[in-house]
Coordinates of C-alpha atoms in Angstrom, one line a residue:
X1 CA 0.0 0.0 0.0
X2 CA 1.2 3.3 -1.1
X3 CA -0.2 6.2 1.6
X4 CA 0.1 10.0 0.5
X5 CA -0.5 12.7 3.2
X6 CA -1.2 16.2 2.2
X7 CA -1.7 17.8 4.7
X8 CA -4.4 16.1 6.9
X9 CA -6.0 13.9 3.9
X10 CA -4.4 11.0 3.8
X11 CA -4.5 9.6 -0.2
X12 CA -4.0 5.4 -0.1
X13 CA -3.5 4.0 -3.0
X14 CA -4.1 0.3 -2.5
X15 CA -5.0 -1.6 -5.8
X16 CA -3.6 -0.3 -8.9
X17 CA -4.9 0.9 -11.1
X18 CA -7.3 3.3 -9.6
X19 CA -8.7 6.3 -10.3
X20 CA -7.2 9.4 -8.5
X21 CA -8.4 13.1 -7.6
X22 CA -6.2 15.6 -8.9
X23 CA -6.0 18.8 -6.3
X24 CA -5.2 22.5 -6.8
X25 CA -3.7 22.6 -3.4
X26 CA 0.1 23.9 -2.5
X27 CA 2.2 20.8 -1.9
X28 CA -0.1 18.0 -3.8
X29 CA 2.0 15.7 -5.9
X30 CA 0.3 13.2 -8.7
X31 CA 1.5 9.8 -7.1
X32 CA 3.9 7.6 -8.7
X33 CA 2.2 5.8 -11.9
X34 CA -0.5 8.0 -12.6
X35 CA -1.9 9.8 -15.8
X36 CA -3.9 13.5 -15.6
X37 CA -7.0 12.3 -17.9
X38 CA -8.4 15.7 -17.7
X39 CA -9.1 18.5 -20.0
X40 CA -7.7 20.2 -22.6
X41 CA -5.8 17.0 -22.6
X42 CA -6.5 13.8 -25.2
X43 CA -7.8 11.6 -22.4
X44 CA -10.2 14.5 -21.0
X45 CA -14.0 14.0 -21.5
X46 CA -15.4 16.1 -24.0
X47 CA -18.7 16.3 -22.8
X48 CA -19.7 17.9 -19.9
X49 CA -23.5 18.5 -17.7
X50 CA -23.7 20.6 -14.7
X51 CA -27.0 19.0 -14.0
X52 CA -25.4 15.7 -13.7
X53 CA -22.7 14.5 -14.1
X54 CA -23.6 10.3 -14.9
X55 CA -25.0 12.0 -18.3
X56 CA -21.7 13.5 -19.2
X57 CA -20.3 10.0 -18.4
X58 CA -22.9 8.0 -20.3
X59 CA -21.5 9.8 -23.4
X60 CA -18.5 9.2 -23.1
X61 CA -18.9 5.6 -22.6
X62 CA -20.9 5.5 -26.0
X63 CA -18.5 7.5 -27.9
X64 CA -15.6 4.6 -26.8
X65 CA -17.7 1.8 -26.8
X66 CA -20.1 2.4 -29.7
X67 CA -17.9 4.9 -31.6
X68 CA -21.4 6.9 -31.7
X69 CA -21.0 10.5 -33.9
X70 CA -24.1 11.7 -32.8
X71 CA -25.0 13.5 -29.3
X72 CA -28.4 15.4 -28.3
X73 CA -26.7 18.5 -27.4
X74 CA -28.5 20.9 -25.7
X75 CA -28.3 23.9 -22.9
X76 CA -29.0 22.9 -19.6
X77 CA -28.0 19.1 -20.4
X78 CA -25.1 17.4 -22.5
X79 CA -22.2 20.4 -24.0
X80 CA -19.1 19.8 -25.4
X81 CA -16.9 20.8 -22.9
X82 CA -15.3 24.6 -23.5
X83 CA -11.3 23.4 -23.0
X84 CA -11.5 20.6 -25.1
X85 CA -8.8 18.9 -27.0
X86 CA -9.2 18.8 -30.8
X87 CA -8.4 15.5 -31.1
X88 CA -11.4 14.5 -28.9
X89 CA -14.0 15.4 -31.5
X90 CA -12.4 13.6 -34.0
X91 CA -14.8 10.8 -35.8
X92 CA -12.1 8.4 -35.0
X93 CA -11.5 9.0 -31.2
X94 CA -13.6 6.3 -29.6
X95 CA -11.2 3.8 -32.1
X96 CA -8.2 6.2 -30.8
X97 CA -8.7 5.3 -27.5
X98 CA -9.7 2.2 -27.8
X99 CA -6.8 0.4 -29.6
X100 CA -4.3 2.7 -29.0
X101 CA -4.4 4.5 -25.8
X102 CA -6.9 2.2 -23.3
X103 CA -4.3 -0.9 -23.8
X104 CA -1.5 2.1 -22.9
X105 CA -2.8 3.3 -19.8
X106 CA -4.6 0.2 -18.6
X107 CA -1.4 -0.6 -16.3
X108 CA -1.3 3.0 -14.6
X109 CA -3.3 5.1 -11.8
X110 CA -5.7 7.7 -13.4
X111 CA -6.3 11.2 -12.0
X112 CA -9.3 13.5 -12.8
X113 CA -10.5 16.5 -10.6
X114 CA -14.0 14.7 -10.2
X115 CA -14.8 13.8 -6.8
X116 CA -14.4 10.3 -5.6
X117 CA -17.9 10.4 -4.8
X118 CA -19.5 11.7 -8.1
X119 CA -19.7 9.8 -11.4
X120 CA -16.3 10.5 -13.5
X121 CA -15.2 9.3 -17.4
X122 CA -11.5 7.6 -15.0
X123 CA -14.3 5.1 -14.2
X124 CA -15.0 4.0 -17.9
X125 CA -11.3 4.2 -18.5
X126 CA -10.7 1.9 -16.0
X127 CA -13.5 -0.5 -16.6
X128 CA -12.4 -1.0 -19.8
X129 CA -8.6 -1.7 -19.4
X130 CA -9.4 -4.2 -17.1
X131 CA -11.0 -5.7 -20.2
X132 CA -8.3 -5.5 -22.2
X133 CA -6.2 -8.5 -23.4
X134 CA -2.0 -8.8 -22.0
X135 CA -0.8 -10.6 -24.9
X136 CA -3.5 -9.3 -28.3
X137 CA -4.3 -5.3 -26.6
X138 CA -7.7 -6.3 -27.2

């Protein structure tokens, strides 16, 4: 077990990989083996709901898992994200991330500023490198 204290918040990271929360706070270090999947970055989620957050996430999951072009887009409920990387609305992301980058990062911790306790695109990231194969990537 790896144990991180910042100040009085103790960060354990016991299995890996896990998802991680990133913090703006003087003195907080990523840990050892982790990627930033935030935004503007490649691995950010594009979408983003204020409302709630598992909607964001549900799009996200069907843009890697279905490779799905088409999003109801609307004020109030899904947006594309205003710091988003280019790549990331690219028709061939979902594949991107997929068969290149998932079988990549599937070995490492994963940090977004999401709470722990909220819903979080880490989560799909993570569910589906678990999936992925040692010896074919897929």
């Amino acid at each position: 077990m790896i144990e991180y204290r910042i100040e009085h918040n103790p960060i354990q990271v016991k299995d890996l990989p896990c998802r991680i929360q990133r913090r703006r706070v003087s003195g907080w270090k990523m840990p050892p083996n982790t990627i930033s999947c935030c935004r503007p970055g490649r691995l950010g989620n594009p979408f983003v709901c204020e409302s709630d957050p598992q909607v964001s996430v549900d799009a996200f999951r069907k843009l890697v898992t279905q490779n799905v072009g088409h999003f109801e887009i609307s004020p109030g409920r899904l947006q594309f994200a205003k710091k988003t990387h280019p790549d990331t609305l690219s028709p061939d992301y979902g594949s991107w991330l997929r068969e290149q980058a998932i079988p990549k990062i599937r070995t490492f911790n994963l940090a977004c500023f999401c709470p722990l306790e909220r819903p979080c695109h880490v989560d799909v990231l993570l569910e589906l490198g678990k999936k992925v194969s040692f010896k074919t990537g897929y």
